[in-house]
Amino acid sequence: MSPPDHRPPRHLLAAVRETTGHSLPTYARAVAVRAAAIGYPGMAFRREKVARWEAGVEPEMPAQLAMADLHRGDPEQVWARGWPGWLLLALPGTDIRAPFTPEATMSALDDLTSDPARAALLPTDVLTDLTTRWTSHVQDTIGRGMNGGYVGEEVSAALHARLTALWHLDDSLGGTPCTDSAHTDLTMITRILRQARHTGQRTTDLHYLAAEYARFLGWAEFDAGRPGTAHRAWHTALRAAAEVADPAHSAYLLANLALACIYDGQATTAAQMLATARDLAGTRTTPLVAAMITTWQVRGAAATGVARQAARLLAQAETEYERSRTGDDNPAWAYWMVRPTHMAETGRAFLDLGDPATAEQLLTDGLTALAPEAHRDRVLYHVWIATARVRQGHLDAAAHATTQGLNAAQAVESGRCTTLLTTLATELAPHQASRPVRAVLEQLGPA
């Protein structure tokens, strides 16, 4: 594998070759040997041949089949995906280190939409590598400007409308019921990208839609309690976003992945990714979006136990939020952002910092301001309010908040909420001598 500071390969074949430790000559010889073994003897094995392949010349089919055999790939995928897309499957384990090219993006989209259930939880070193390399690529893309395509305004408007509906459906029902719809729409967008005629801004918009649908799919899978599937969707979203040159949305994608890492216990990695996301957004976004990412940084800092930094970031987020005004050109996906001190993740941050009294106050204020249709978030607030009360010894009040959380959970399908309720049961268990706690633990059992 190339070291992290090595320039990423520009062609999928170069990525495959470097990952497997081959030079140009040794790879040429290995392919020739495999070709002979599968019935194509006499293949030349000059290094120049491999160099031409990596420069864009498509190998003859016997050579491709020999490569597939060399990498233990499915020869049917060679025919089905074509060159060089099938090479993505030849990368060992996750395909995260494939170069950022339109071909790799399309292959990743094909892979995600054809087999949505396959999970690929990204290890810490891969997450760090992805953050560094992908962010660099996005910055380069921003500098180059947008290249794009056209399929018609009516198609674009319809896809955007469906996307907005999914966002709000997730708020009300939780992520689990939304995954099938998100996958279906992402499949449609992938086919449009591959088959329709589009140029200029329309192509850019289609890549944005692919990125945002994949991001949303990742979020829905994360909320459903399937982190490996979520990581895979976010990886694909980052690839599609690399074609768009939208720093705010790019930062939002990376922040989604980072927030999930906090839940997965990768706090240090998450804090680094959130810092990268905030730097990527920079001043090229609205104060509201800046406040959103900075607020998630509060959670990241708290998860790593850095109380002073968490407090500083929260003050910064409040200042950024105060600068936001009606009429700002905020992106549509930022519709859910509320005052930073009212966000559930902020209250949870103070639980991580060992300050349950402040956590309860922030969460109670946030719950009061919560939109009526935000059923899933209502569960989060009640669970964390109950946790804060337990830690302060207010057992009757904790049991009451738990009951409210259970009632709110009846309206949603969210693996994340289920996990949080299970964790709350563990928090309550040492206090079973309290009658209200014992009663609510009986409710939590079947739930």
PDB file of N, CA and C in Angstrom, residues 124 127-128 255 257-275 296-306 309 348 352:
ATOM      1  N   THR A 124     -10.202   2.776  11.282  1.00  0.00           N
ATOM      2  CA  THR A 124      -9.726   4.135  11.574  1.00  0.00           C
ATOM      3  C   THR A 124      -8.703   4.617  10.564  1.00  0.00           C
ATOM      4  N   LEU A 127     -10.427   5.572   7.395  1.00  0.00           N
ATOM      5  CA  LEU A 127     -11.186   6.813   7.557  1.00  0.00           C
ATOM      6  C   LEU A 127     -10.255   8.023   7.472  1.00  0.00           C
ATOM      7  N   THR A 128      -9.117   7.922   8.134  1.00  0.00           N
ATOM      8  CA  THR A 128      -8.165   9.034   8.108  1.00  0.00           C
ATOM      9  C   THR A 128      -7.638   9.250   6.696  1.00  0.00           C
ATOM     10  N   ALA A 255     -19.002  15.574   7.901  1.00  0.00           N
ATOM     11  CA  ALA A 255     -19.473  15.723   9.281  1.00  0.00           C
ATOM     12  C   ALA A 255     -20.442  14.607   9.658  1.00  0.00           C
ATOM     13  N   LEU A 257     -20.361  11.505   8.573  1.00  0.00           N
ATOM     14  CA  LEU A 257     -19.522  10.337   8.837  1.00  0.00           C
ATOM     15  C   LEU A 257     -18.823  10.477  10.181  1.00  0.00           C
ATOM     16  N   ALA A 258     -18.362  11.680  10.481  1.00  0.00           N
ATOM     17  CA  ALA A 258     -17.670  11.916  11.747  1.00  0.00           C
ATOM     18  C   ALA A 258     -18.604  11.723  12.936  1.00  0.00           C
ATOM     19  N   LEU A 259     -19.839  12.230  12.828  1.00  0.00           N
ATOM     20  CA  LEU A 259     -20.784  12.065  13.931  1.00  0.00           C
ATOM     21  C   LEU A 259     -21.061  10.592  14.192  1.00  0.00           C
ATOM     22  N   ALA A 260     -21.192   9.815  13.129  1.00  0.00           N
ATOM     23  CA  ALA A 260     -21.390   8.374  13.300  1.00  0.00           C
ATOM     24  C   ALA A 260     -20.200   7.745  14.015  1.00  0.00           C
ATOM     25  N   CYS A 261     -18.996   8.238  13.721  1.00  0.00           N
ATOM     26  CA  CYS A 261     -17.803   7.688  14.373  1.00  0.00           C
ATOM     27  C   CYS A 261     -17.835   7.932  15.878  1.00  0.00           C
ATOM     28  N   ILE A 262     -18.436   9.039  16.304  1.00  0.00           N
ATOM     29  CA  ILE A 262     -18.554   9.288  17.745  1.00  0.00           C
ATOM     30  C   ILE A 262     -19.411   8.204  18.381  1.00  0.00           C
ATOM     31  N   TYR A 263     -20.527   7.887  17.745  1.00  0.00           N
ATOM     32  CA  TYR A 263     -21.394   6.835  18.257  1.00  0.00           C
ATOM     33  C   TYR A 263     -20.691   5.480  18.249  1.00  0.00           C
ATOM     34  N   ASP A 264     -19.768   5.290  17.302  1.00  0.00           N
ATOM     35  CA  ASP A 264     -19.056   4.019  17.187  1.00  0.00           C
ATOM     36  C   ASP A 264     -17.845   3.936  18.122  1.00  0.00           C
ATOM     37  N   GLY A 265     -17.608   4.995  18.908  1.00  0.00           N
ATOM     38  CA  GLY A 265     -16.495   4.975  19.841  1.00  0.00           C
ATOM     39  C   GLY A 265     -15.171   5.414  19.258  1.00  0.00           C
ATOM     40  N   GLN A 266     -15.185   6.074  18.100  1.00  0.00           N
ATOM     41  CA  GLN A 266     -13.950   6.565  17.476  1.00  0.00           C
ATOM     42  C   GLN A 266     -13.884   8.087  17.642  1.00  0.00           C
ATOM     43  N   ALA A 267     -13.855   8.540  18.896  1.00  0.00           N
ATOM     44  CA  ALA A 267     -13.983   9.966  19.182  1.00  0.00           C
ATOM     45  C   ALA A 267     -12.828  10.785  18.614  1.00  0.00           C
ATOM     46  N   THR A 268     -11.610  10.307  18.756  1.00  0.00           N
ATOM     47  CA  THR A 268     -10.458  11.079  18.279  1.00  0.00           C
ATOM     48  C   THR A 268     -10.495  11.238  16.769  1.00  0.00           C
ATOM     49  N   THR A 269     -10.766  10.151  16.075  1.00  0.00           N
ATOM     50  CA  THR A 269     -10.891  10.219  14.620  1.00  0.00           C
ATOM     51  C   THR A 269     -12.018  11.171  14.223  1.00  0.00           C
ATOM     52  N   ALA A 270     -13.136  11.086  14.937  1.00  0.00           N
ATOM     53  CA  ALA A 270     -14.285  11.944  14.631  1.00  0.00           C
ATOM     54  C   ALA A 270     -13.939  13.412  14.811  1.00  0.00           C
ATOM     55  N   ALA A 271     -13.256  13.747  15.896  1.00  0.00           N
ATOM     56  CA  ALA A 271     -12.897  15.143  16.140  1.00  0.00           C
ATOM     57  C   ALA A 271     -11.998  15.677  15.037  1.00  0.00           C
ATOM     58  N   GLN A 272     -11.069  14.845  14.571  1.00  0.00           N
ATOM     59  CA  GLN A 272     -10.184  15.273  13.485  1.00  0.00           C
ATOM     60  C   GLN A 272     -10.968  15.476  12.191  1.00  0.00           C
ATOM     61  N   MET A 273     -11.901  14.575  11.904  1.00  0.00           N
ATOM     62  CA  MET A 273     -12.704  14.697  10.690  1.00  0.00           C
ATOM     63  C   MET A 273     -13.606  15.923  10.740  1.00  0.00           C
ATOM     64  N   LEU A 274     -14.175  16.212  11.911  1.00  0.00           N
ATOM     65  CA  LEU A 274     -15.029  17.393  12.046  1.00  0.00           C
ATOM     66  C   LEU A 274     -14.220  18.681  11.868  1.00  0.00           C
ATOM     67  N   ALA A 275     -13.003  18.695  12.380  1.00  0.00           N
ATOM     68  CA  ALA A 275     -12.142  19.862  12.172  1.00  0.00           C
ATOM     69  C   ALA A 275     -11.852  20.046  10.681  1.00  0.00           C
ATOM     70  N   TRP A 296     -21.466  20.212  15.992  1.00  0.00           N
ATOM     71  CA  TRP A 296     -21.045  18.810  16.030  1.00  0.00           C
ATOM     72  C   TRP A 296     -19.613  18.685  16.539  1.00  0.00           C
ATOM     73  N   GLN A 297     -18.790  19.720  16.290  1.00  0.00           N
ATOM     74  CA  GLN A 297     -17.450  19.707  16.859  1.00  0.00           C
ATOM     75  C   GLN A 297     -17.495  19.737  18.392  1.00  0.00           C
ATOM     76  N   VAL A 298     -18.511  20.404  18.944  1.00  0.00           N
ATOM     77  CA  VAL A 298     -18.676  20.402  20.400  1.00  0.00           C
ATOM     78  C   VAL A 298     -18.808  18.964  20.896  1.00  0.00           C
ATOM     79  N   ARG A 299     -19.644  18.193  20.214  1.00  0.00           N
ATOM     80  CA  ARG A 299     -19.833  16.796  20.609  1.00  0.00           C
ATOM     81  C   ARG A 299     -18.526  16.026  20.472  1.00  0.00           C
ATOM     82  N   GLY A 300     -17.787  16.287  19.401  1.00  0.00           N
ATOM     83  CA  GLY A 300     -16.511  15.599  19.209  1.00  0.00           C
ATOM     84  C   GLY A 300     -15.511  15.941  20.295  1.00  0.00           C
ATOM     85  N   ALA A 301     -15.432  17.226  20.646  1.00  0.00           N
ATOM     86  CA  ALA A 301     -14.501  17.627  21.700  1.00  0.00           C
ATOM     87  C   ALA A 301     -14.892  17.014  23.033  1.00  0.00           C
ATOM     88  N   ALA A 302     -16.189  16.988  23.322  1.00  0.00           N
ATOM     89  CA  ALA A 302     -16.660  16.409  24.580  1.00  0.00           C
ATOM     90  C   ALA A 302     -16.376  14.913  24.633  1.00  0.00           C
ATOM     91  N   ALA A 303     -16.555  14.234  23.513  1.00  0.00           N
ATOM     92  CA  ALA A 303     -16.321  12.787  23.478  1.00  0.00           C
ATOM     93  C   ALA A 303     -14.863  12.440  23.740  1.00  0.00           C
ATOM     94  N   THR A 304     -13.963  13.376  23.418  1.00  0.00           N
ATOM     95  CA  THR A 304     -12.541  13.161  23.702  1.00  0.00           C
ATOM     96  C   THR A 304     -12.154  13.717  25.074  1.00  0.00           C
ATOM     97  N   GLY A 305     -13.125  14.291  25.800  1.00  0.00           N
ATOM     98  CA  GLY A 305     -12.885  14.762  27.161  1.00  0.00           C
ATOM     99  C   GLY A 305     -12.246  16.124  27.264  1.00  0.00           C
ATOM    100  N   VAL A 306     -12.255  16.918  26.194  1.00  0.00           N
ATOM    101  CA  VAL A 306     -11.616  18.232  26.218  1.00  0.00           C
ATOM    102  C   VAL A 306     -12.681  19.279  26.525  1.00  0.00           C
ATOM    103  N   GLN A 309     -12.202  23.076  25.263  1.00  0.00           N
ATOM    104  CA  GLN A 309     -12.417  23.226  23.821  1.00  0.00           C
ATOM    105  C   GLN A 309     -13.899  23.115  23.485  1.00  0.00           C
ATOM    106  N   ARG A 348     -26.030  16.111  24.951  1.00  0.00           N
ATOM    107  CA  ARG A 348     -25.295  14.861  25.135  1.00  0.00           C
ATOM    108  C   ARG A 348     -23.812  15.143  25.400  1.00  0.00           C
ATOM    109  N   ASP A 352     -21.272  13.719  28.400  1.00  0.00           N
ATOM    110  CA  ASP A 352     -19.929  13.154  28.223  1.00  0.00           C
ATOM    111  C   ASP A 352     -18.905  13.863  29.104  1.00  0.00           C
TER     112      ASP A 352
END
